[in-house]
PDB file of C-alpha atoms in Angstrom:
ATOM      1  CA  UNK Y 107     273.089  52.866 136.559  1.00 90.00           C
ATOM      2  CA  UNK Y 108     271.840  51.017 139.419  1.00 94.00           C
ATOM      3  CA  UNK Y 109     270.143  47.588 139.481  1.00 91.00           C
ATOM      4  CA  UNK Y 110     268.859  45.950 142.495  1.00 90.00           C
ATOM      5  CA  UNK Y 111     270.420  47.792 145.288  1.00 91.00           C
ATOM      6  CA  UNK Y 112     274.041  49.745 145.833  1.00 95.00           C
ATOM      7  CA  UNK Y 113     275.127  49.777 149.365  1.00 96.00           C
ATOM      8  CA  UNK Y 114     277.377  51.858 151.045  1.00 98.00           C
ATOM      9  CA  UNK Y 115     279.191  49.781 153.940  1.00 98.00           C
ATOM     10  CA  UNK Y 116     279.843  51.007 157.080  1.00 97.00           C
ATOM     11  CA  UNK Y 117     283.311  53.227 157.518  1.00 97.00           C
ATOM     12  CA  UNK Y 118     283.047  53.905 153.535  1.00 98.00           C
ATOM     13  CA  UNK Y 119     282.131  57.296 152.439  1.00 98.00           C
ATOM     14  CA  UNK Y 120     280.598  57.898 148.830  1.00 98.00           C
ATOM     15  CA  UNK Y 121     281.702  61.042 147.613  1.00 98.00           C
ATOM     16  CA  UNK Y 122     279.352  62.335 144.669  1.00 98.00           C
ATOM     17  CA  UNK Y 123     281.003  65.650 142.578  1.00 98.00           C
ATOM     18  CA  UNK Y 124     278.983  68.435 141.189  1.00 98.00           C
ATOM     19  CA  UNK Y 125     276.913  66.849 137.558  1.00 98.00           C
ATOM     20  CA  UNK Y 126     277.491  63.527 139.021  1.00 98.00           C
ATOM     21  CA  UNK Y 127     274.412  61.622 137.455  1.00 98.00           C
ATOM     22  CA  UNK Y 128     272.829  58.229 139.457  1.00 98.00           C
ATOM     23  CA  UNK Y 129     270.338  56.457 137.918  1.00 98.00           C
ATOM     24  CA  UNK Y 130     267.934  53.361 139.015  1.00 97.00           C
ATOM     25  CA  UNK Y 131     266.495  51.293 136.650  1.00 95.00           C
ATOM     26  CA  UNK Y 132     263.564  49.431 138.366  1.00 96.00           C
ATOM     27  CA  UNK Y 133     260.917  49.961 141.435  1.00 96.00           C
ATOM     28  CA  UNK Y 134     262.990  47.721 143.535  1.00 95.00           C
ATOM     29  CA  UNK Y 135     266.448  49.686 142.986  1.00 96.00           C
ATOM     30  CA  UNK Y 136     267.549  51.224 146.194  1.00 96.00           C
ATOM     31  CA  UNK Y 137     270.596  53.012 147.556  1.00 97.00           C
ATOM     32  CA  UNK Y 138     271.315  52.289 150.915  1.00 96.00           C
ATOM     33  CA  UNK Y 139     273.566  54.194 152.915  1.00 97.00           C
ATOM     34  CA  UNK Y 140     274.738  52.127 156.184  1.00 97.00           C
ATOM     35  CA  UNK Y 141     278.372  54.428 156.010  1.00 98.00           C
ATOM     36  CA  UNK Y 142     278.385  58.301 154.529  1.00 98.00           C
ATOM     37  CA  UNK Y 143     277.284  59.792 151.368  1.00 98.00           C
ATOM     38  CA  UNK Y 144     278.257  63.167 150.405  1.00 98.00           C
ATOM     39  CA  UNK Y 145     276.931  64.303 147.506  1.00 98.00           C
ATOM     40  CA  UNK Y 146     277.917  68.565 147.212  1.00 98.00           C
ATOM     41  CA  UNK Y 147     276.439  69.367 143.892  1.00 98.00           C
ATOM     42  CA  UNK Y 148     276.562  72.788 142.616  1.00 98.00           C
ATOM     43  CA  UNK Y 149     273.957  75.052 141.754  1.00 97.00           C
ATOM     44  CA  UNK Y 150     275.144  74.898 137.969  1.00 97.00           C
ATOM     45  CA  UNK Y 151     275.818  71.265 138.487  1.00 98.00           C
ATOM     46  CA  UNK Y 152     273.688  69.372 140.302  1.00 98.00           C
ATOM     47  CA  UNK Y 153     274.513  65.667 142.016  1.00 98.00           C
ATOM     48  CA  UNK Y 154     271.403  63.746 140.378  1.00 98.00           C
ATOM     49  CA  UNK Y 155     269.519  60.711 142.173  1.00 98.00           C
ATOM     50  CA  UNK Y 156     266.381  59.471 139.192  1.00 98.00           C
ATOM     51  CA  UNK Y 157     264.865  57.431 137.118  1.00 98.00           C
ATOM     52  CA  UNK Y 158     266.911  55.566 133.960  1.00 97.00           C
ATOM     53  CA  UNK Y 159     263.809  57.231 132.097  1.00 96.00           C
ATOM     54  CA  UNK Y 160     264.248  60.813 133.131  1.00 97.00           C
ATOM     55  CA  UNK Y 161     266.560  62.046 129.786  1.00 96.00           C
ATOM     56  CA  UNK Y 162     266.754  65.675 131.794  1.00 95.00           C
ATOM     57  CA  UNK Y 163     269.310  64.103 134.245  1.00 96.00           C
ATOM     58  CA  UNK Y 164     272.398  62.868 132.142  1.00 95.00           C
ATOM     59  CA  UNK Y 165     270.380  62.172 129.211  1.00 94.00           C
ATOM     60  CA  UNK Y 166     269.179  58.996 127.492  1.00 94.00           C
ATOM     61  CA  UNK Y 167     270.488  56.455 129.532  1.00 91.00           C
ATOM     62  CA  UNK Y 168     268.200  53.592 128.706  1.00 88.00           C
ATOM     63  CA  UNK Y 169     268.995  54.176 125.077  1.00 88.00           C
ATOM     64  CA  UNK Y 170     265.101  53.885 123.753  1.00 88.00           C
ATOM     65  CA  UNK Y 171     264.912  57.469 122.501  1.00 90.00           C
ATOM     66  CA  UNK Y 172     262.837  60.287 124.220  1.00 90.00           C
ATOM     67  CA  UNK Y 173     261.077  58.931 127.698  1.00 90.00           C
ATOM     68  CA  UNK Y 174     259.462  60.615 130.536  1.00 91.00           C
ATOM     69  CA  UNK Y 175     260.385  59.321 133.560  1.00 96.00           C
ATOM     70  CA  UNK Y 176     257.430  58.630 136.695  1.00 97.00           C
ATOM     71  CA  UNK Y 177     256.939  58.806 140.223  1.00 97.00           C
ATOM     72  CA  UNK Y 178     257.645  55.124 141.333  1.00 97.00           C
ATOM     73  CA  UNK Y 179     260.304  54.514 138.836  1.00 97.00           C
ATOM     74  CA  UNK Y 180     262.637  53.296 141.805  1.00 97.00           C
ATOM     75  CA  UNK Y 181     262.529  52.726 145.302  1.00 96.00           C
ATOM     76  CA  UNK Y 182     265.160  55.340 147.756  1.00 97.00           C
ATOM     77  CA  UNK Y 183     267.953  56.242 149.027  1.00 98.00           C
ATOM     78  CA  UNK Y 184     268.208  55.322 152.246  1.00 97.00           C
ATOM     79  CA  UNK Y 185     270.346  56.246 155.446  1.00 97.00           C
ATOM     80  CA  UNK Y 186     270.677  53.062 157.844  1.00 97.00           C
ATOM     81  CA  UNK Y 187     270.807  53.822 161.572  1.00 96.00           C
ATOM     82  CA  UNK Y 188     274.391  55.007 162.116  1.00 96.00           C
ATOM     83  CA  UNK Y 189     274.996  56.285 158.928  1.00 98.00           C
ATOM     84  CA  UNK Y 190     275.722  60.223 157.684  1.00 98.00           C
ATOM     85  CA  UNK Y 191     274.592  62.055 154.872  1.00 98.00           C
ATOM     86  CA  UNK Y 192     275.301  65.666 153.678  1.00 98.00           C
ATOM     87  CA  UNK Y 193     273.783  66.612 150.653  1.00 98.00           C
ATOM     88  CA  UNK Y 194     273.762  70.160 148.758  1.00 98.00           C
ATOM     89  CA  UNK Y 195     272.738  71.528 144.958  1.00 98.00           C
ATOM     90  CA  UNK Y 196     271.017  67.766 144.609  1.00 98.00           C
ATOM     91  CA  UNK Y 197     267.918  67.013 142.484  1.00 98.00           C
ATOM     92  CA  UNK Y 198     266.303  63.586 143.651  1.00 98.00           C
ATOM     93  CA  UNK Y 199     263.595  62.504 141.879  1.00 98.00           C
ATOM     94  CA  UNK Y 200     260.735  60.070 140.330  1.00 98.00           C
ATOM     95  CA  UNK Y 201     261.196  57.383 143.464  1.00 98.00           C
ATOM     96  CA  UNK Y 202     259.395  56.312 145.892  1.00 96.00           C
ATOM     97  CA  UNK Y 203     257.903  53.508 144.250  1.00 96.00           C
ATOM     98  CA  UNK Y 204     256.521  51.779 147.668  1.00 92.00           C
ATOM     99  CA  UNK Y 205     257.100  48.374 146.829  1.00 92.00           C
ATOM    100  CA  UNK Y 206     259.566  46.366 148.819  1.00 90.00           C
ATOM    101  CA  UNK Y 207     263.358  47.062 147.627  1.00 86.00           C
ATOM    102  CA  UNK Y 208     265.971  44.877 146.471  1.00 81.00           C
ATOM    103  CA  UNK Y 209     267.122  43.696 150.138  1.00 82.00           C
ATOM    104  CA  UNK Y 210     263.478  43.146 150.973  1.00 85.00           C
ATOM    105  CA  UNK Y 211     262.363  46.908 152.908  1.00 88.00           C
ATOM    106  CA  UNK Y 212     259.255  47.934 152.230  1.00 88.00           C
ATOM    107  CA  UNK Y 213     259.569  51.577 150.642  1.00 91.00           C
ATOM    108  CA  UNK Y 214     257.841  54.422 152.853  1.00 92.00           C
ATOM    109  CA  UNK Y 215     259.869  57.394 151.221  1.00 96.00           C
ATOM    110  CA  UNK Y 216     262.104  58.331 148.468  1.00 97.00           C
ATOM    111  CA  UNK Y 217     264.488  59.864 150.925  1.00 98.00           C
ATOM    112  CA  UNK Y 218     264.477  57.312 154.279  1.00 97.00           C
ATOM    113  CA  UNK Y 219     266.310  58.308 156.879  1.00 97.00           C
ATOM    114  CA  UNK Y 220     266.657  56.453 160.294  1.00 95.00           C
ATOM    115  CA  UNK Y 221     269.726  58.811 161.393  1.00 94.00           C
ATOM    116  CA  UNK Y 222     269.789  62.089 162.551  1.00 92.00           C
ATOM    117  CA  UNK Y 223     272.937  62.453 160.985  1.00 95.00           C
ATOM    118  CA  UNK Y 224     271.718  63.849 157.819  1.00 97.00           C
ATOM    119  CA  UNK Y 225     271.920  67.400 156.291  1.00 97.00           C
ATOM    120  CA  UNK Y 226     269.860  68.417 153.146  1.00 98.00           C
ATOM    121  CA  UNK Y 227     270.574  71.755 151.927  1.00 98.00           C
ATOM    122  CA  UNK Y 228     269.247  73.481 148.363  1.00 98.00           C
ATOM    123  CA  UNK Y 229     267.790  69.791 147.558  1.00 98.00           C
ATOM    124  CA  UNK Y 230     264.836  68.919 145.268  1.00 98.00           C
ATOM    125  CA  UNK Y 231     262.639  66.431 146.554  1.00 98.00           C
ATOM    126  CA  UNK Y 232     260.289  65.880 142.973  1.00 98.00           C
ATOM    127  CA  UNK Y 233     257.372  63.082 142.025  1.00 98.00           C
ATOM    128  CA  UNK Y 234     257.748  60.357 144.582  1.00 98.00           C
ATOM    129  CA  UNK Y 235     255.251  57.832 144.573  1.00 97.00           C
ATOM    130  CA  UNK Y 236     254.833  58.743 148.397  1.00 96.00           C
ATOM    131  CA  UNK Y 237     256.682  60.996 150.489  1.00 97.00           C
ATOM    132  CA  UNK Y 238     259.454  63.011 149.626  1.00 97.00           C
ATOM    133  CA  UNK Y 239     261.260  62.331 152.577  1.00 97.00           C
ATOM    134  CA  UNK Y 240     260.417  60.106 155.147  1.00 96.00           C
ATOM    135  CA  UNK Y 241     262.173  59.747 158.705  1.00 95.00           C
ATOM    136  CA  UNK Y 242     261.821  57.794 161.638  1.00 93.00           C
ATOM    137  CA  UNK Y 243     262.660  58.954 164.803  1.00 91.00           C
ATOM    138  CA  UNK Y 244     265.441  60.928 164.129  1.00 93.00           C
ATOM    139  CA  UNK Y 245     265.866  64.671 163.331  1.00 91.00           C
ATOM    140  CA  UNK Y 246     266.991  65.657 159.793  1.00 94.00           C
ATOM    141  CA  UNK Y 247     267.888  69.012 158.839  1.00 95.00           C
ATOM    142  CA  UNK Y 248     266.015  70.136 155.756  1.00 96.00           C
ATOM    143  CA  UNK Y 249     267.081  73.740 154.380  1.00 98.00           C
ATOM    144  CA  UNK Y 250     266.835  75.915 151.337  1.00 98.00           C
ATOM    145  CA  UNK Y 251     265.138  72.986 149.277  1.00 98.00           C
ATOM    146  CA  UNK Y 252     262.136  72.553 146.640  1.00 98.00           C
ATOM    147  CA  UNK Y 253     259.395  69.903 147.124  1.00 97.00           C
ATOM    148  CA  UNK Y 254     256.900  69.378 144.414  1.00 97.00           C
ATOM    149  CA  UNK Y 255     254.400  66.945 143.356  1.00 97.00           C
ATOM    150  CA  UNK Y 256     254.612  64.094 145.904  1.00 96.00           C
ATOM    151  CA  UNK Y 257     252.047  61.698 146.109  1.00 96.00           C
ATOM    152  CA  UNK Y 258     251.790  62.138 149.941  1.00 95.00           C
ATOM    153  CA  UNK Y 259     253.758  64.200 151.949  1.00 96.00           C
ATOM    154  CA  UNK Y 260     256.424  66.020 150.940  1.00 95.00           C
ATOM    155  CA  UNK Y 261     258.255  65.772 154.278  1.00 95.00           C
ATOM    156  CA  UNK Y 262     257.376  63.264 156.978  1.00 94.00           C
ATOM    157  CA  UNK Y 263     258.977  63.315 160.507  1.00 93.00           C
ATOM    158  CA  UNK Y 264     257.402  60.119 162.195  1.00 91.00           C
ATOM    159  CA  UNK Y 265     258.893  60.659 165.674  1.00 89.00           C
ATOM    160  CA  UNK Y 266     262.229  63.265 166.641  1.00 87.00           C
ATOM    161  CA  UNK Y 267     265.668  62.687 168.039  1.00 87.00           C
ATOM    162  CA  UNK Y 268     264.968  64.623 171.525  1.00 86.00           C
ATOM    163  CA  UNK Y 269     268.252  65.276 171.480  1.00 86.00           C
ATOM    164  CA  UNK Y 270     269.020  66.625 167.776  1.00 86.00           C
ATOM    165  CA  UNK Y 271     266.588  70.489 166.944  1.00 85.00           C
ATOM    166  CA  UNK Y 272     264.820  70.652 163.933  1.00 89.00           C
ATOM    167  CA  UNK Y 273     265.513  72.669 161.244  1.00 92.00           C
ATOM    168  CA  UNK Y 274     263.334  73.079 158.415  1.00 95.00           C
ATOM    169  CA  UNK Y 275     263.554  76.601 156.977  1.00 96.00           C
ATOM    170  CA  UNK Y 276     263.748  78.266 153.346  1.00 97.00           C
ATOM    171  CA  UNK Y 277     261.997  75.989 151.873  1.00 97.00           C
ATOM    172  CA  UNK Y 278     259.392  75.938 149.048  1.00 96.00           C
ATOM    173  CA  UNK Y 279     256.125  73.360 148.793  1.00 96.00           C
ATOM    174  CA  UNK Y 280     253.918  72.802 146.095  1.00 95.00           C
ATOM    175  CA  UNK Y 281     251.551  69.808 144.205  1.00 93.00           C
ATOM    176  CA  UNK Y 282     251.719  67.230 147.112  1.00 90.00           C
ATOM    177  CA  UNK Y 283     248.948  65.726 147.433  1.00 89.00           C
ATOM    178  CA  UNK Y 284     249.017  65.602 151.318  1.00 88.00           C
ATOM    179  CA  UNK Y 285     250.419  67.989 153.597  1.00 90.00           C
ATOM    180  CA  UNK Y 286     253.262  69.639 152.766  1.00 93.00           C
ATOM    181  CA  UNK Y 287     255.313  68.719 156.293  1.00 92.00           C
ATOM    182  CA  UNK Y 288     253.772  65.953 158.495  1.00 92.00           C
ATOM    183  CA  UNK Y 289     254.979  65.751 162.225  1.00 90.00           C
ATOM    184  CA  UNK Y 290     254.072  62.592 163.754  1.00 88.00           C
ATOM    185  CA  UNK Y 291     256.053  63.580 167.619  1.00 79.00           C
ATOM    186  CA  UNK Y 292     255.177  60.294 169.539  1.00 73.00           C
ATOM    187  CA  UNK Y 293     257.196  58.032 166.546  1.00 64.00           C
ATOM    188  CA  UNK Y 294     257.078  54.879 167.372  1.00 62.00           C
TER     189      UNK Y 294
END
């Protein structure tokens, strides 16, 4: 269970097994990834990113009985310039919260990603307050994945890594309430 924010430091890698369940208790919660996380789930056992209030994902955590967790239940998980990710079988979900986090960012996404070192394949992207995912100049491979019921977009490129191709393929989009991919290619 997370409170505040958990940080990853540069040169450490987070290694998540398959079932492993992470949970964030408040709109300000955040992960922030500044080093690597690789989370490989399995398709019978997912890695898990939520809400303390979503009982599907490792059950009742909060310990006040049956709850339903919301969109804007926490803030992100978020890759730092620099860092890596490589995520696989992984449902994130009910973030997004857009309120500034526990080290003071103001939440845009409930995936962030200002690397282009990040790989998301057979990931759920479900009921963030905003976007799904949100990058920044940088090119992140999205592949094989499910995004539902975001508030905004489901995926948001604001600017490309020239040097990095896109790929976006086998994916499935449904119940955002913007587009389901955005492609801003000036950035910032």
């Amino acid at each position: 269970l997370v409170w505040d924010a958990l940080t990853i430091a540069p040169a450490t890698t987070l290694a998540l097994k398959p079932g492993t369940v992470v949970k964030f208790a408040a709109p300000a919660d955040a992960l922030v990834v500044q080093g690597t996380l690789d989370a490989q789930g399995a398709a019978s056992a997912l890695v898990a990113f939520t809400s303390v209030r979503d009982d599907a994902h490792g059950g009742d955590t909060d310990g006040a009985g049956p709850s339903t967790a919301a969109a804007g239940d926490w803030s992100a998980v978020r890759f730092a310039a620099g860092s890596t990710g490589r995520l696989a079988y992984t449902f994130i979900g009910y973030g997004g919260s857009g309120v500034s986090d526990a080290g003071g960012r103001y939440t845009v996404g409930m995936v962030e990603s200002f690397s282009s070192d990040v790989t998301l394949d057979h990931i759920t992207l479900h009921a963030s307050a905003i976007d799904g995912l949100y990058t920044e100049n940088t090119t992140v491979t999205f592949t094989n994945g499910t995004v539902s019921d975001n508030a905004r977009y489901g995926l948001n490129y604001h600017g490309l890594d020239a040097a990095v191709p896109l790929t976006v393929t086998g994916n499935t989009f449904s119940g955002s309430h913007g587009s389901a991919i955005r492609m801003d290619l000036h950035g910032n």
